[in-house]
């Protein structure tokens, strides 16, 4: 599975910070820099945890339409099967790479993952709130999956 969401903290101030979000699948890779606050990261983490544990769909949105500094990004639940396979819908607004272009492109695509990976991602997200540049959280971080021996989530 090549699908992934990677969020890396690249700069911070006292009450907000800048992250680079990379979302990719076999067909697309988008890279977005945006500003975010602790509460938005905590909200994404909690919404994902509620989804994994209670099967309640989630919707997370940050940014603004046509914003150069805080582009709109949406991540929402889409499909979850009984085997633990999950499909998320990602939607973002990408800026044109052409110099002086005044247009943005909307991009929407599915990201495939699994329950354990999504749970681990949600548990790792609050690390971004630490005042340290370079902290990075991956959806497809196989080495840090935290599942008990009986295959149940903690």
mmCIF file of C-alpha atoms in Angstrom:
data_model
loop_
_atom_site.group_PDB
_atom_site.id
_atom_site.type_symbol
_atom_site.label_atom_id
_atom_site.label_comp_id
_atom_site.label_asym_id
_atom_site.label_seq_id
_atom_site.Cartn_x
_atom_site.Cartn_y
_atom_site.Cartn_z
ATOM 1 C CA UNK A 1 0.000 0.000 0.000
ATOM 2 C CA UNK A 2 1.619 3.267 -1.152
ATOM 3 C CA UNK A 3 -1.066 5.616 0.147
ATOM 4 C CA UNK A 4 0.140 7.948 2.862
ATOM 5 C CA UNK A 5 -0.401 11.209 4.701
ATOM 6 C CA UNK A 6 2.724 12.812 6.101
ATOM 7 C CA UNK A 7 2.634 15.933 8.280
ATOM 8 C CA UNK A 8 5.894 17.632 9.233
ATOM 9 C CA UNK A 9 6.311 20.704 11.422
ATOM 10 C CA UNK A 10 8.622 23.125 9.623
ATOM 11 C CA UNK A 11 8.250 26.349 11.650
ATOM 12 C CA UNK A 12 6.538 27.553 14.820
ATOM 13 C CA UNK A 13 5.532 30.662 16.718
ATOM 14 C CA UNK A 14 3.930 31.004 20.138
ATOM 15 C CA UNK A 15 0.335 30.272 19.118
ATOM 16 C CA UNK A 16 0.517 28.620 15.672
ATOM 17 C CA UNK A 17 2.908 26.741 13.449
ATOM 18 C CA UNK A 18 3.581 25.843 9.842
ATOM 19 C CA UNK A 19 3.380 22.281 8.605
ATOM 20 C CA UNK A 20 4.037 20.601 5.320
ATOM 21 C CA UNK A 21 1.337 18.079 4.480
ATOM 22 C CA UNK A 22 2.094 15.491 1.815
ATOM 23 C CA UNK A 23 -0.737 13.228 0.703
ATOM 24 C CA UNK A 24 -0.049 10.587 -1.869
ATOM 25 C CA UNK A 25 -1.492 7.556 -3.609
ATOM 26 C CA UNK A 26 -0.331 5.611 -6.645
ATOM 27 C CA UNK A 27 -1.929 8.258 -8.904
ATOM 28 C CA UNK A 28 -1.247 11.549 -7.121
ATOM 29 C CA UNK A 29 1.111 13.316 -4.751
ATOM 30 C CA UNK A 30 0.230 16.717 -3.348
ATOM 31 C CA UNK A 31 2.442 18.807 -1.122
ATOM 32 C CA UNK A 32 0.963 21.735 0.783
ATOM 33 C CA UNK A 33 2.429 24.154 3.310
ATOM 34 C CA UNK A 34 -0.116 25.619 5.692
ATOM 35 C CA UNK A 35 -0.453 27.203 9.109
ATOM 36 C CA UNK A 36 -2.220 25.323 11.874
ATOM 37 C CA UNK A 37 -2.947 25.577 15.603
ATOM 38 C CA UNK A 38 -2.863 22.957 18.357
ATOM 39 C CA UNK A 39 -6.662 22.743 18.549
ATOM 40 C CA UNK A 40 -6.960 21.781 14.865
ATOM 41 C CA UNK A 41 -4.422 18.980 15.259
ATOM 42 C CA UNK A 42 -6.123 17.774 18.453
ATOM 43 C CA UNK A 43 -9.507 17.827 16.699
ATOM 44 C CA UNK A 44 -8.229 15.641 13.851
ATOM 45 C CA UNK A 45 -6.688 13.212 16.320
ATOM 46 C CA UNK A 46 -9.885 12.934 18.382
ATOM 47 C CA UNK A 47 -12.155 12.600 15.348
ATOM 48 C CA UNK A 48 -10.040 9.748 13.991
ATOM 49 C CA UNK A 49 -9.946 7.999 17.381
ATOM 50 C CA UNK A 50 -13.739 8.255 17.678
ATOM 51 C CA UNK A 51 -14.091 6.875 14.153
ATOM 52 C CA UNK A 52 -11.803 3.905 14.811
ATOM 53 C CA UNK A 53 -13.347 3.011 18.173
ATOM 54 C CA UNK A 54 -17.022 3.813 17.581
ATOM 55 C CA UNK A 55 -17.381 3.627 13.809
ATOM 56 C CA UNK A 56 -18.628 7.219 13.728
ATOM 57 C CA UNK A 57 -17.775 8.955 10.462
ATOM 58 C CA UNK A 58 -15.583 12.039 10.650
ATOM 59 C CA UNK A 59 -14.984 15.242 8.707
ATOM 60 C CA UNK A 60 -11.995 17.554 9.297
ATOM 61 C CA UNK A 61 -11.459 20.820 7.483
ATOM 62 C CA UNK A 62 -8.831 23.528 7.813
ATOM 63 C CA UNK A 63 -7.860 26.541 5.753
ATOM 64 C CA UNK A 64 -9.793 28.840 3.474
ATOM 65 C CA UNK A 65 -10.820 28.867 -0.174
ATOM 66 C CA UNK A 66 -8.300 30.644 -2.424
ATOM 67 C CA UNK A 67 -5.848 31.316 0.419
ATOM 68 C CA UNK A 68 -2.148 31.431 -0.385
ATOM 69 C CA UNK A 69 -1.016 30.902 3.212
ATOM 70 C CA UNK A 70 -3.744 28.548 4.521
ATOM 71 C CA UNK A 71 -5.199 26.539 1.624
ATOM 72 C CA UNK A 72 -8.318 24.501 2.245
ATOM 73 C CA UNK A 73 -7.673 20.866 3.198
ATOM 74 C CA UNK A 74 -10.379 18.298 3.971
ATOM 75 C CA UNK A 75 -9.955 14.750 5.231
ATOM 76 C CA UNK A 76 -13.052 12.643 5.805
ATOM 77 C CA UNK A 77 -14.007 9.039 6.362
ATOM 78 C CA UNK A 78 -15.513 7.238 3.398
ATOM 79 C CA UNK A 79 -15.532 3.428 3.573
ATOM 80 C CA UNK A 80 -14.632 0.935 6.307
ATOM 81 C CA UNK A 81 -15.024 -2.811 5.754
ATOM 82 C CA UNK A 82 -15.222 -5.653 8.264
ATOM 83 C CA UNK A 83 -11.584 -6.607 7.579
ATOM 84 C CA UNK A 84 -10.332 -3.236 8.854
ATOM 85 C CA UNK A 85 -9.598 -1.677 5.477
ATOM 86 C CA UNK A 86 -10.434 2.007 5.334
ATOM 87 C CA UNK A 87 -10.730 4.538 2.541
ATOM 88 C CA UNK A 88 -10.446 8.219 3.407
ATOM 89 C CA UNK A 89 -11.376 11.048 1.059
ATOM 90 C CA UNK A 90 -8.780 13.803 0.845
ATOM 91 C CA UNK A 91 -9.535 17.114 -0.754
ATOM 92 C CA UNK A 92 -7.238 20.080 -1.110
ATOM 93 C CA UNK A 93 -6.733 23.243 -3.036
ATOM 94 C CA UNK A 94 -3.437 23.372 -4.903
ATOM 95 C CA UNK A 95 -1.855 26.552 -6.190
ATOM 96 C CA UNK A 96 -0.812 26.849 -9.778
ATOM 97 C CA UNK A 97 2.910 26.326 -10.357
ATOM 98 C CA UNK A 98 2.900 28.890 -13.139
ATOM 99 C CA UNK A 99 4.511 32.177 -12.197
ATOM 100 C CA UNK A 100 2.014 34.965 -11.417
ATOM 101 C CA UNK A 101 -0.936 32.631 -11.977
ATOM 102 C CA UNK A 102 -4.020 33.677 -10.071
ATOM 103 C CA UNK A 103 -5.800 30.332 -10.102
ATOM 104 C CA UNK A 104 -5.988 27.334 -7.815
ATOM 105 C CA UNK A 105 -6.903 23.745 -8.553
ATOM 106 C CA UNK A 106 -9.212 21.603 -6.485
ATOM 107 C CA UNK A 107 -8.065 18.041 -6.043
ATOM 108 C CA UNK A 108 -10.006 15.157 -4.464
ATOM 109 C CA UNK A 109 -8.782 11.573 -4.143
ATOM 110 C CA UNK A 110 -9.091 8.445 -1.973
ATOM 111 C CA UNK A 111 -6.415 7.331 0.484
ATOM 112 C CA UNK A 112 -6.439 3.651 1.426
ATOM 113 C CA UNK A 113 -5.292 2.550 4.874
ATOM 114 C CA UNK A 114 -6.018 0.117 7.694
ATOM 115 C CA UNK A 115 -7.521 0.479 11.173
ATOM 116 C CA UNK A 116 -4.230 -0.029 13.031
ATOM 117 C CA UNK A 117 -2.367 2.490 10.893
ATOM 118 C CA UNK A 118 -5.118 5.089 11.229
ATOM 119 C CA UNK A 119 -5.289 4.567 15.011
ATOM 120 C CA UNK A 120 -1.514 4.954 15.318
ATOM 121 C CA UNK A 121 -1.591 8.101 13.158
ATOM 122 C CA UNK A 122 -4.238 9.644 15.433
ATOM 123 C CA UNK A 123 -2.214 8.816 18.555
ATOM 124 C CA UNK A 124 0.940 10.350 17.030
ATOM 125 C CA UNK A 125 -0.672 13.622 15.812
ATOM 126 C CA UNK A 126 -0.449 15.488 19.172
ATOM 127 C CA UNK A 127 3.369 15.245 18.940
ATOM 128 C CA UNK A 128 3.109 18.070 16.400
ATOM 129 C CA UNK A 129 2.027 20.393 19.232
ATOM 130 C CA UNK A 130 5.484 20.183 20.824
ATOM 131 C CA UNK A 131 7.664 23.241 20.239
ATOM 132 C CA UNK A 132 10.138 21.465 18.033
ATOM 133 C CA UNK A 133 10.760 21.779 14.307
ATOM 134 C CA UNK A 134 11.169 18.578 12.295
ATOM 135 C CA UNK A 135 8.545 16.472 14.078
ATOM 136 C CA UNK A 136 6.956 14.238 11.462
ATOM 137 C CA UNK A 137 3.867 12.005 11.632
ATOM 138 C CA UNK A 138 3.094 9.372 8.947
ATOM 139 C CA UNK A 139 -0.148 7.520 8.306
ATOM 140 C CA UNK A 140 1.778 4.538 6.903
ATOM 141 C CA UNK A 141 4.226 4.237 9.796
ATOM 142 C CA UNK A 142 4.308 0.445 10.094
ATOM 143 C CA UNK A 143 7.088 0.312 12.686
ATOM 144 C CA UNK A 144 5.138 2.139 15.413
ATOM 145 C CA UNK A 145 1.812 0.323 15.264
ATOM 146 C CA UNK A 146 0.450 -0.172 18.757
ATOM 147 C CA UNK A 147 -1.784 -3.249 18.739
ATOM 148 C CA UNK A 148 -2.042 -5.749 21.589
ATOM 149 C CA UNK A 149 -1.193 -9.427 21.029
ATOM 150 C CA UNK A 150 -4.895 -10.307 20.807
ATOM 151 C CA UNK A 151 -5.118 -7.973 17.762
ATOM 152 C CA UNK A 152 -7.260 -5.456 19.634
ATOM 153 C CA UNK A 153 -6.586 -1.757 19.655
ATOM 154 C CA UNK A 154 -5.449 -0.393 23.054
#
